[in-house]
mmCIF file with all atom_site columns, N, CA and C in Angstrom:
data_model
loop_
_atom_site.group_PDB
_atom_site.id
_atom_site.type_symbol
_atom_site.label_atom_id
_atom_site.label_alt_id
_atom_site.label_comp_id
_atom_site.label_asym_id
_atom_site.label_entity_id
_atom_site.label_seq_id
_atom_site.pdbx_PDB_ins_code
_atom_site.Cartn_x
_atom_site.Cartn_y
_atom_site.Cartn_z
_atom_site.occupancy
_atom_site.B_iso_or_equiv
_atom_site.pdbx_formal_charge
_atom_site.auth_seq_id
_atom_site.auth_comp_id
_atom_site.auth_asym_id
_atom_site.auth_atom_id
_atom_site.pdbx_PDB_model_num
ATOM 1   N N  . MET J 1 1  ? -31.881 -7.758 1.460   1.00 60.00 ? 1  MET J N  1
ATOM 2   C CA . MET J 1 1  ? -30.771 -6.889 1.643   1.00 60.00 ? 1  MET J CA 1
ATOM 3   C C  . MET J 1 1  ? -30.720 -6.232 2.507   1.00 60.00 ? 1  MET J C  1
ATOM 4   N N  . CYS J 1 2  ? -30.188 -5.436 2.858   1.00 70.00 ? 2  CYS J N  1
ATOM 5   C CA . CYS J 1 2  ? -29.730 -4.749 4.241   1.00 70.00 ? 2  CYS J CA 1
ATOM 6   C C  . CYS J 1 2  ? -30.889 -3.706 4.583   1.00 70.00 ? 2  CYS J C  1
ATOM 7   N N  . GLN J 1 3  ? -31.408 -3.430 5.539   1.00 71.00 ? 3  GLN J N  1
ATOM 8   C CA . GLN J 1 3  ? -32.669 -2.557 6.092   1.00 71.00 ? 3  GLN J CA 1
ATOM 9   C C  . GLN J 1 3  ? -31.510 -1.268 7.099   1.00 71.00 ? 3  GLN J C  1
ATOM 10  N N  . THR J 1 4  ? -30.639 -1.326 6.735   1.00 72.00 ? 4  THR J N  1
ATOM 11  C CA . THR J 1 4  ? -29.789 0.019  7.624   1.00 72.00 ? 4  THR J CA 1
ATOM 12  C C  . THR J 1 4  ? -29.798 1.294  6.199   1.00 72.00 ? 4  THR J C  1
ATOM 13  N N  . ARG J 1 5  ? -30.084 2.246  6.885   1.00 75.00 ? 5  ARG J N  1
ATOM 14  C CA . ARG J 1 5  ? -30.145 3.650  6.410   1.00 75.00 ? 5  ARG J CA 1
ATOM 15  C C  . ARG J 1 5  ? -29.028 3.991  6.229   1.00 75.00 ? 5  ARG J C  1
ATOM 16  N N  . MET J 1 6  ? -28.842 4.899  5.236   1.00 72.00 ? 6  MET J N  1
ATOM 17  C CA . MET J 1 6  ? -27.384 5.074  4.731   1.00 72.00 ? 6  MET J CA 1
ATOM 18  C C  . MET J 1 6  ? -27.606 6.655  4.431   1.00 72.00 ? 6  MET J C  1
ATOM 19  N N  . SER J 1 7  ? -26.425 7.784  4.945   1.00 72.00 ? 7  SER J N  1
ATOM 20  C CA . SER J 1 7  ? -26.842 9.197  5.086   1.00 72.00 ? 7  SER J CA 1
ATOM 21  C C  . SER J 1 7  ? -25.574 9.512  3.928   1.00 72.00 ? 7  SER J C  1
ATOM 22  N N  . MET J 1 8  ? -25.942 10.342 3.065   1.00 72.00 ? 8  MET J N  1
ATOM 23  C CA . MET J 1 8  ? -24.966 10.582 1.797   1.00 72.00 ? 8  MET J CA 1
ATOM 24  C C  . MET J 1 8  ? -24.518 11.772 1.964   1.00 72.00 ? 8  MET J C  1
ATOM 25  N N  . ASP J 1 9  ? -23.295 12.028 1.695   1.00 74.00 ? 9  ASP J N  1
ATOM 26  C CA . ASP J 1 9  ? -22.321 13.343 1.806   1.00 74.00 ? 9  ASP J CA 1
ATOM 27  C C  . ASP J 1 9  ? -22.554 14.145 0.351   1.00 74.00 ? 9  ASP J C  1
ATOM 28  N N  . TYR J 1 10 ? -23.218 14.802 0.150   1.00 77.00 ? 10 TYR J N  1
ATOM 29  C CA . TYR J 1 10 ? -23.144 15.297 -1.354  1.00 77.00 ? 10 TYR J CA 1
ATOM 30  C C  . TYR J 1 10 ? -21.879 16.976 -1.277  1.00 77.00 ? 10 TYR J C  1
ATOM 31  N N  . THR J 1 11 ? -20.948 17.027 -0.476  1.00 78.00 ? 11 THR J N  1
ATOM 32  C CA . THR J 1 11 ? -20.412 18.490 -0.382  1.00 78.00 ? 11 THR J CA 1
ATOM 33  C C  . THR J 1 11 ? -19.251 17.859 -1.334  1.00 78.00 ? 11 THR J C  1
ATOM 34  N N  . HIS J 1 12 ? -18.911 16.551 -1.610  1.00 71.00 ? 12 HIS J N  1
ATOM 35  C CA . HIS J 1 12 ? -17.972 16.498 -3.077  1.00 71.00 ? 12 HIS J CA 1
ATOM 36  C C  . HIS J 1 12 ? -18.630 16.688 -4.216  1.00 71.00 ? 12 HIS J C  1
ATOM 37  N N  . LYS J 1 13 ? -17.602 17.616 -4.861  1.00 71.00 ? 13 LYS J N  1
ATOM 38  C CA . LYS J 1 13 ? -18.170 17.559 -6.663  1.00 71.00 ? 13 LYS J CA 1
ATOM 39  C C  . LYS J 1 13 ? -18.312 16.662 -7.080  1.00 71.00 ? 13 LYS J C  1
ATOM 40  N N  . ARG J 1 14 ? -17.828 15.504 -7.266  1.00 72.00 ? 14 ARG J N  1
ATOM 41  C CA . ARG J 1 14 ? -17.645 14.742 -8.657  1.00 72.00 ? 14 ARG J CA 1
ATOM 42  C C  . ARG J 1 14 ? -18.597 13.589 -7.895  1.00 72.00 ? 14 ARG J C  1
ATOM 43  N N  . GLN J 1 15 ? -18.770 13.289 -7.135  1.00 72.00 ? 15 GLN J N  1
ATOM 44  C CA . GLN J 1 15 ? -19.658 11.833 -6.921  1.00 72.00 ? 15 GLN J CA 1
ATOM 45  C C  . GLN J 1 15 ? -20.021 11.948 -5.094  1.00 72.00 ? 15 GLN J C  1
ATOM 46  N N  . PRO J 1 16 ? -21.210 12.195 -4.727  1.00 69.00 ? 16 PRO J N  1
ATOM 47  C CA . PRO J 1 16 ? -21.783 11.129 -3.386  1.00 69.00 ? 16 PRO J CA 1
ATOM 48  C C  . PRO J 1 16 ? -20.888 10.623 -2.940  1.00 69.00 ? 16 PRO J C  1
ATOM 49  N N  . TYR J 1 17 ? -20.536 10.804 -1.273  1.00 71.00 ? 17 TYR J N  1
ATOM 50  C CA . TYR J 1 17 ? -20.206 9.793  -0.415  1.00 71.00 ? 17 TYR J CA 1
ATOM 51  C C  . TYR J 1 17 ? -20.895 9.120  0.751   1.00 71.00 ? 17 TYR J C  1
ATOM 52  N N  . THR J 1 18 ? -20.470 7.995  0.636   1.00 76.00 ? 18 THR J N  1
ATOM 53  C CA . THR J 1 18 ? -21.200 7.166  1.803   1.00 76.00 ? 18 THR J CA 1
ATOM 54  C C  . THR J 1 18 ? -20.356 6.284  2.887   1.00 76.00 ? 18 THR J C  1
ATOM 55  N N  . ASP J 1 19 ? -20.346 6.065  4.111   1.00 79.00 ? 19 ASP J N  1
ATOM 56  C CA . ASP J 1 19 ? -19.633 5.252  4.568   1.00 79.00 ? 19 ASP J CA 1
ATOM 57  C C  . ASP J 1 19 ? -19.940 3.666  4.468   1.00 79.00 ? 19 ASP J C  1
ATOM 58  N N  . GLY J 1 20 ? -21.551 3.555  4.120   1.00 82.00 ? 20 GLY J N  1
ATOM 59  C CA . GLY J 1 20 ? -21.868 2.452  4.259   1.00 82.00 ? 20 GLY J CA 1
ATOM 60  C C  . GLY J 1 20 ? -21.969 1.573  2.907   1.00 82.00 ? 20 GLY J C  1
ATOM 61  N N  . ILE J 1 21 ? -20.960 2.487  1.668   1.00 83.00 ? 21 ILE J N  1
ATOM 62  C CA . ILE J 1 21 ? -20.852 1.320  0.380   1.00 83.00 ? 21 ILE J CA 1
ATOM 63  C C  . ILE J 1 21 ? -19.208 1.559  0.282   1.00 83.00 ? 21 ILE J C  1
ATOM 64  N N  . TYR J 1 22 ? -18.817 0.709  -0.784  1.00 83.00 ? 22 TYR J N  1
ATOM 65  C CA . TYR J 1 22 ? -17.438 0.217  -0.847  1.00 83.00 ? 22 TYR J CA 1
ATOM 66  C C  . TYR J 1 22 ? -17.302 0.431  -2.307  1.00 83.00 ? 22 TYR J C  1
ATOM 67  N N  . ASN J 1 23 ? -16.473 0.965  -2.805  1.00 85.00 ? 23 ASN J N  1
ATOM 68  C CA . ASN J 1 23 ? -16.233 0.902  -4.334  1.00 85.00 ? 23 ASN J CA 1
ATOM 69  C C  . ASN J 1 23 ? -14.627 0.213  -4.744  1.00 85.00 ? 23 ASN J C  1
ATOM 70  N N  . MET J 1 24 ? -14.994 -1.302 -5.125  1.00 86.00 ? 24 MET J N  1
ATOM 71  C CA . MET J 1 24 ? -13.776 -1.992 -5.462  1.00 86.00 ? 24 MET J CA 1
ATOM 72  C C  . MET J 1 24 ? -13.937 -2.037 -7.266  1.00 86.00 ? 24 MET J C  1
ATOM 73  N N  . TYR J 1 25 ? -12.349 -1.144 -7.909  1.00 88.00 ? 25 TYR J N  1
ATOM 74  C CA . TYR J 1 25 ? -11.845 -1.515 -9.137  1.00 88.00 ? 25 TYR J CA 1
ATOM 75  C C  . TYR J 1 25 ? -10.899 -2.695 -9.616  1.00 88.00 ? 25 TYR J C  1
ATOM 76  N N  . ILE J 1 26 ? -11.478 -3.574 -10.364 1.00 88.00 ? 26 ILE J N  1
ATOM 77  C CA . ILE J 1 26 ? -10.735 -4.553 -10.802 1.00 88.00 ? 26 ILE J CA 1
ATOM 78  C C  . ILE J 1 26 ? -10.253 -4.694 -12.234 1.00 88.00 ? 26 ILE J C  1
ATOM 79  N N  . LYS J 1 27 ? -8.979  -4.681 -12.423 1.00 86.00 ? 27 LYS J N  1
ATOM 80  C CA . LYS J 1 27 ? -8.324  -4.377 -13.692 1.00 86.00 ? 27 LYS J CA 1
ATOM 81  C C  . LYS J 1 27 ? -8.282  -5.887 -14.371 1.00 86.00 ? 27 LYS J C  1
ATOM 82  N N  . CYS J 1 28 ? -9.320  -5.933 -15.671 1.00 84.00 ? 28 CYS J N  1
ATOM 83  C CA . CYS J 1 28 ? -9.043  -7.384 -16.169 1.00 84.00 ? 28 CYS J CA 1
ATOM 84  C C  . CYS J 1 28 ? -8.976  -7.097 -17.457 1.00 84.00 ? 28 CYS J C  1
ATOM 85  N N  . PRO J 1 29 ? -8.188  -8.267 -17.908 1.00 78.00 ? 29 PRO J N  1
ATOM 86  C CA . PRO J 1 29 ? -7.542  -7.969 -19.854 1.00 78.00 ? 29 PRO J CA 1
ATOM 87  C C  . PRO J 1 29 ? -9.034  -8.171 -20.461 1.00 78.00 ? 29 PRO J C  1
ATOM 88  N N  . GLY J 1 30 ? -9.635  -7.145 -21.599 1.00 73.00 ? 30 GLY J N  1
ATOM 89  C CA . GLY J 1 30 ? -10.606 -7.085 -22.239 1.00 73.00 ? 30 GLY J CA 1
ATOM 90  C C  . GLY J 1 30 ? -10.032 -7.870 -23.482 1.00 73.00 ? 30 GLY J C  1
ATOM 91  N N  . TYR J 1 31 ? -9.012  -8.005 -24.059 1.00 73.00 ? 31 TYR J N  1
ATOM 92  C CA . TYR J 1 31 ? -9.002  -8.525 -25.034 1.00 73.00 ? 31 TYR J CA 1
ATOM 93  C C  . TYR J 1 31 ? -7.520  -8.438 -25.488 1.00 73.00 ? 31 TYR J C  1
ATOM 94  N N  . VAL J 1 32 ? -7.096  -9.677 -26.175 1.00 73.00 ? 32 VAL J N  1
ATOM 95  C CA . VAL J 1 32 ? -5.882  -9.677 -26.954 1.00 73.00 ? 32 VAL J CA 1
ATOM 96  C C  . VAL J 1 32 ? -5.794  -9.978 -28.335 1.00 73.00 ? 32 VAL J C  1
ATOM 97  N N  . GLY J 1 33 ? -5.351  -8.976 -28.728 1.00 75.00 ? 33 GLY J N  1
ATOM 98  C CA . GLY J 1 33 ? -4.906  -9.072 -30.347 1.00 75.00 ? 33 GLY J CA 1
ATOM 99  C C  . GLY J 1 33 ? -4.160  -8.315 -30.940 1.00 75.00 ? 33 GLY J C  1
ATOM 100 N N  . ALA J 1 34 ? -2.935  -8.902 -31.864 1.00 78.00 ? 34 ALA J N  1
ATOM 101 C CA . ALA J 1 34 ? -1.884  -8.059 -32.473 1.00 78.00 ? 34 ALA J CA 1
ATOM 102 C C  . ALA J 1 34 ? -0.832  -7.962 -31.224 1.00 78.00 ? 34 ALA J C  1
ATOM 103 N N  . GLY J 1 35 ? -1.177  -9.060 -30.933 1.00 76.00 ? 35 GLY J N  1
ATOM 104 C CA . GLY J 1 35 ? 0.379   -9.048 -29.359 1.00 76.00 ? 35 GLY J CA 1
ATOM 105 C C  . GLY J 1 35 ? 0.057   -8.339 -28.534 1.00 76.00 ? 35 GLY J C  1
ATOM 106 N N  . LYS J 1 36 ? -0.779  -7.572 -28.439 1.00 78.00 ? 36 LYS J N  1
ATOM 107 C CA . LYS J 1 36 ? -1.529  -6.585 -27.388 1.00 78.00 ? 36 LYS J CA 1
ATOM 108 C C  . LYS J 1 36 ? -2.322  -6.539 -26.617 1.00 78.00 ? 36 LYS J C  1
ATOM 109 N N  . THR J 1 37 ? -2.065  -6.399 -25.174 1.00 77.00 ? 37 THR J N  1
ATOM 110 C CA . THR J 1 37 ? -3.731  -6.757 -24.505 1.00 77.00 ? 37 THR J CA 1
ATOM 111 C C  . THR J 1 37 ? -4.449  -5.547 -23.884 1.00 77.00 ? 37 THR J C  1
ATOM 112 N N  . ALA J 1 38 ? -5.712  -5.317 -24.016 1.00 79.00 ? 38 ALA J N  1
ATOM 113 C CA . ALA J 1 38 ? -6.333  -4.247 -23.993 1.00 79.00 ? 38 ALA J CA 1
ATOM 114 C C  . ALA J 1 38 ? -7.043  -4.089 -22.560 1.00 79.00 ? 38 ALA J C  1
ATOM 115 N N  . GLY J 1 39 ? -7.061  -3.831 -21.770 1.00 82.00 ? 39 GLY J N  1
ATOM 116 C CA . GLY J 1 39 ? -7.799  -4.073 -19.987 1.00 82.00 ? 39 GLY J CA 1
ATOM 117 C C  . GLY J 1 39 ? -9.004  -2.822 -19.891 1.00 82.00 ? 39 GLY J C  1
ATOM 118 N N  . THR J 1 40 ? -9.765  -3.883 -18.992 1.00 85.00 ? 40 THR J N  1
ATOM 119 C CA . THR J 1 40 ? -10.784 -2.788 -18.837 1.00 85.00 ? 40 THR J CA 1
ATOM 120 C C  . THR J 1 40 ? -11.188 -2.977 -17.552 1.00 85.00 ? 40 THR J C  1
ATOM 121 N N  . PHE J 1 41 ? -11.725 -1.918 -17.061 1.00 87.00 ? 41 PHE J N  1
ATOM 122 C CA . PHE J 1 41 ? -12.053 -1.683 -15.432 1.00 87.00 ? 41 PHE J CA 1
ATOM 123 C C  . PHE J 1 41 ? -13.364 -1.989 -14.773 1.00 87.00 ? 41 PHE J C  1
ATOM 124 N N  . ILE J 1 42 ? -13.637 -3.072 -13.818 1.00 90.00 ? 42 ILE J N  1
ATOM 125 C CA . ILE J 1 42 ? -14.851 -3.218 -13.752 1.00 90.00 ? 42 ILE J CA 1
ATOM 126 C C  . ILE J 1 42 ? -15.036 -2.651 -12.064 1.00 90.00 ? 42 ILE J C  1
ATOM 127 N N  . GLU J 1 43 ? -15.917 -2.209 -12.050 1.00 89.00 ? 43 GLU J N  1
ATOM 128 C CA . GLU J 1 43 ? -16.306 -1.170 -10.650 1.00 89.00 ? 43 GLU J CA 1
ATOM 129 C C  . GLU J 1 43 ? -17.335 -1.903 -9.919  1.00 89.00 ? 43 GLU J C  1
ATOM 130 N N  . VAL J 1 44 ? -17.132 -2.511 -8.764  1.00 90.00 ? 44 VAL J N  1
ATOM 131 C CA . VAL J 1 44 ? -17.933 -3.269 -7.761  1.00 90.00 ? 44 VAL J CA 1
ATOM 132 C C  . VAL J 1 44 ? -18.660 -2.525 -6.464  1.00 90.00 ? 44 VAL J C  1
ATOM 133 N N  . SER J 1 45 ? -20.061 -2.320 -6.411  1.00 88.00 ? 45 SER J N  1
ATOM 134 C CA . SER J 1 45 ? -19.972 -1.742 -5.224  1.00 88.00 ? 45 SER J CA 1
ATOM 135 C C  . SER J 1 45 ? -21.014 -2.571 -4.225  1.00 88.00 ? 45 SER J C  1
ATOM 136 N N  . ILE J 1 46 ? -20.053 -2.747 -2.781  1.00 86.00 ? 46 ILE J N  1
ATOM 137 C CA . ILE J 1 46 ? -20.308 -3.572 -2.018  1.00 86.00 ? 46 ILE J CA 1
ATOM 138 C C  . ILE J 1 46 ? -21.217 -2.656 -0.656  1.00 86.00 ? 46 ILE J C  1
ATOM 139 N N  . CYS J 1 47 ? -22.412 -3.174 -0.208  1.00 86.00 ? 47 CYS J N  1
ATOM 140 C CA . CYS J 1 47 ? -22.618 -2.410 1.012   1.00 86.00 ? 47 CYS J CA 1
ATOM 141 C C  . CYS J 1 47 ? -21.758 -3.024 2.287   1.00 86.00 ? 47 CYS J C  1
ATOM 142 N N  . ALA J 1 48 ? -21.637 -2.015 3.058   1.00 82.00 ? 48 ALA J N  1
ATOM 143 C CA . ALA J 1 48 ? -20.446 -2.191 4.469   1.00 82.00 ? 48 ALA J CA 1
ATOM 144 C C  . ALA J 1 48 ? -21.078 -3.256 5.268   1.00 82.00 ? 48 ALA J C  1
ATOM 145 N N  . HIS J 1 49 ? -22.511 -2.764 5.257   1.00 82.00 ? 49 HIS J N  1
ATOM 146 C CA . HIS J 1 49 ? -23.241 -4.079 6.483   1.00 82.00 ? 49 HIS J CA 1
ATOM 147 C C  . HIS J 1 49 ? -23.781 -4.853 6.115   1.00 82.00 ? 49 HIS J C  1
ATOM 148 N N  . CYS J 1 50 ? -24.356 -5.244 4.911   1.00 84.00 ? 50 CYS J N  1
ATOM 149 C CA . CYS J 1 50 ? -24.391 -6.629 4.600   1.00 84.00 ? 50 CYS J CA 1
ATOM 150 C C  . CYS J 1 50 ? -23.574 -7.671 3.768   1.00 84.00 ? 50 CYS J C  1
ATOM 151 N N  . LYS J 1 51 ? -22.414 -6.593 3.122   1.00 83.00 ? 51 LYS J N  1
ATOM 152 C CA . LYS J 1 51 ? -21.718 -6.995 2.050   1.00 83.00 ? 51 LYS J CA 1
ATOM 153 C C  . LYS J 1 51 ? -22.174 -7.758 0.741   1.00 83.00 ? 51 LYS J C  1
ATOM 154 N N  . GLY J 1 52 ? -23.623 -7.462 0.837   1.00 86.00 ? 52 GLY J N  1
ATOM 155 C CA . GLY J 1 52 ? -24.382 -7.269 -0.502  1.00 86.00 ? 52 GLY J CA 1
ATOM 156 C C  . GLY J 1 52 ? -23.810 -6.627 -2.024  1.00 86.00 ? 52 GLY J C  1
ATOM 157 N N  . ILE J 1 53 ? -23.845 -7.257 -2.825  1.00 87.00 ? 53 ILE J N  1
ATOM 158 C CA . ILE J 1 53 ? -23.337 -5.763 -4.244  1.00 87.00 ? 53 ILE J CA 1
ATOM 159 C C  . ILE J 1 53 ? -24.630 -5.388 -4.646  1.00 87.00 ? 53 ILE J C  1
ATOM 160 N N  . LEU J 1 54 ? -24.305 -3.986 -4.569  1.00 86.00 ? 54 LEU J N  1
ATOM 161 C CA . LEU J 1 54 ? -25.414 -3.581 -5.024  1.00 86.00 ? 54 LEU J CA 1
ATOM 162 C C  . LEU J 1 54 ? -25.418 -2.842 -6.398  1.00 86.00 ? 54 LEU J C  1
ATOM 163 N N  . GLY J 1 55 ? -24.251 -2.966 -7.135  1.00 87.00 ? 55 GLY J N  1
ATOM 164 C CA . GLY J 1 55 ? -24.053 -2.575 -8.537  1.00 87.00 ? 55 GLY J CA 1
ATOM 165 C C  . GLY J 1 55 ? -22.707 -3.038 -8.837  1.00 87.00 ? 55 GLY J C  1
ATOM 166 N N  . VAL J 1 56 ? -22.923 -3.091 -10.509 1.00 90.00 ? 56 VAL J N  1
ATOM 167 C CA . VAL J 1 56 ? -21.276 -3.466 -11.589 1.00 90.00 ? 56 VAL J CA 1
ATOM 168 C C  . VAL J 1 56 ? -21.275 -2.596 -12.476 1.00 90.00 ? 56 VAL J C  1
ATOM 169 N N  . SER J 1 57 ? -20.203 -2.188 -12.590 1.00 89.00 ? 57 SER J N  1
ATOM 170 C CA . SER J 1 57 ? -20.160 -1.381 -13.741 1.00 89.00 ? 57 SER J CA 1
ATOM 171 C C  . SER J 1 57 ? -18.844 -1.319 -14.944 1.00 89.00 ? 57 SER J C  1
ATOM 172 N N  . SER J 1 58 ? -18.568 -1.781 -15.893 1.00 84.00 ? 58 SER J N  1
ATOM 173 C CA . SER J 1 58 ? -17.517 -1.589 -16.512 1.00 84.00 ? 58 SER J CA 1
ATOM 174 C C  . SER J 1 58 ? -16.834 -0.315 -17.426 1.00 84.00 ? 58 SER J C  1
ATOM 175 N N  . SER J 1 59 ? -15.787 -0.295 -17.615 1.00 75.00 ? 59 SER J N  1
ATOM 176 C CA . SER J 1 59 ? -14.957 0.705  -18.795 1.00 75.00 ? 59 SER J CA 1
ATOM 177 C C  . SER J 1 59 ? -13.781 0.496  -19.096 1.00 75.00 ? 59 SER J C  1
ATOM 178 N N  . SER J 1 60 ? -13.321 1.072  -20.184 1.00 65.00 ? 60 SER J N  1
ATOM 179 C CA . SER J 1 60 ? -12.144 0.490  -20.617 1.00 65.00 ? 60 SER J CA 1
ATOM 180 C C  . SER J 1 60 ? -11.168 1.748  -20.412 1.00 65.00 ? 60 SER J C  1
#
């Protein structure tokens, strides 16, 4: 993985920020039932320096 040091900015109230990490939100269909599609969002965190995936999470 990447050996670059990242500095975090904690001045934002909700979430720390850095230029070294990109967050991508992908909307995917969760399931189809009764003629309706429920979507889910997948968040992928990617290192800006080495392009490695740092983490994946999902929410409805």
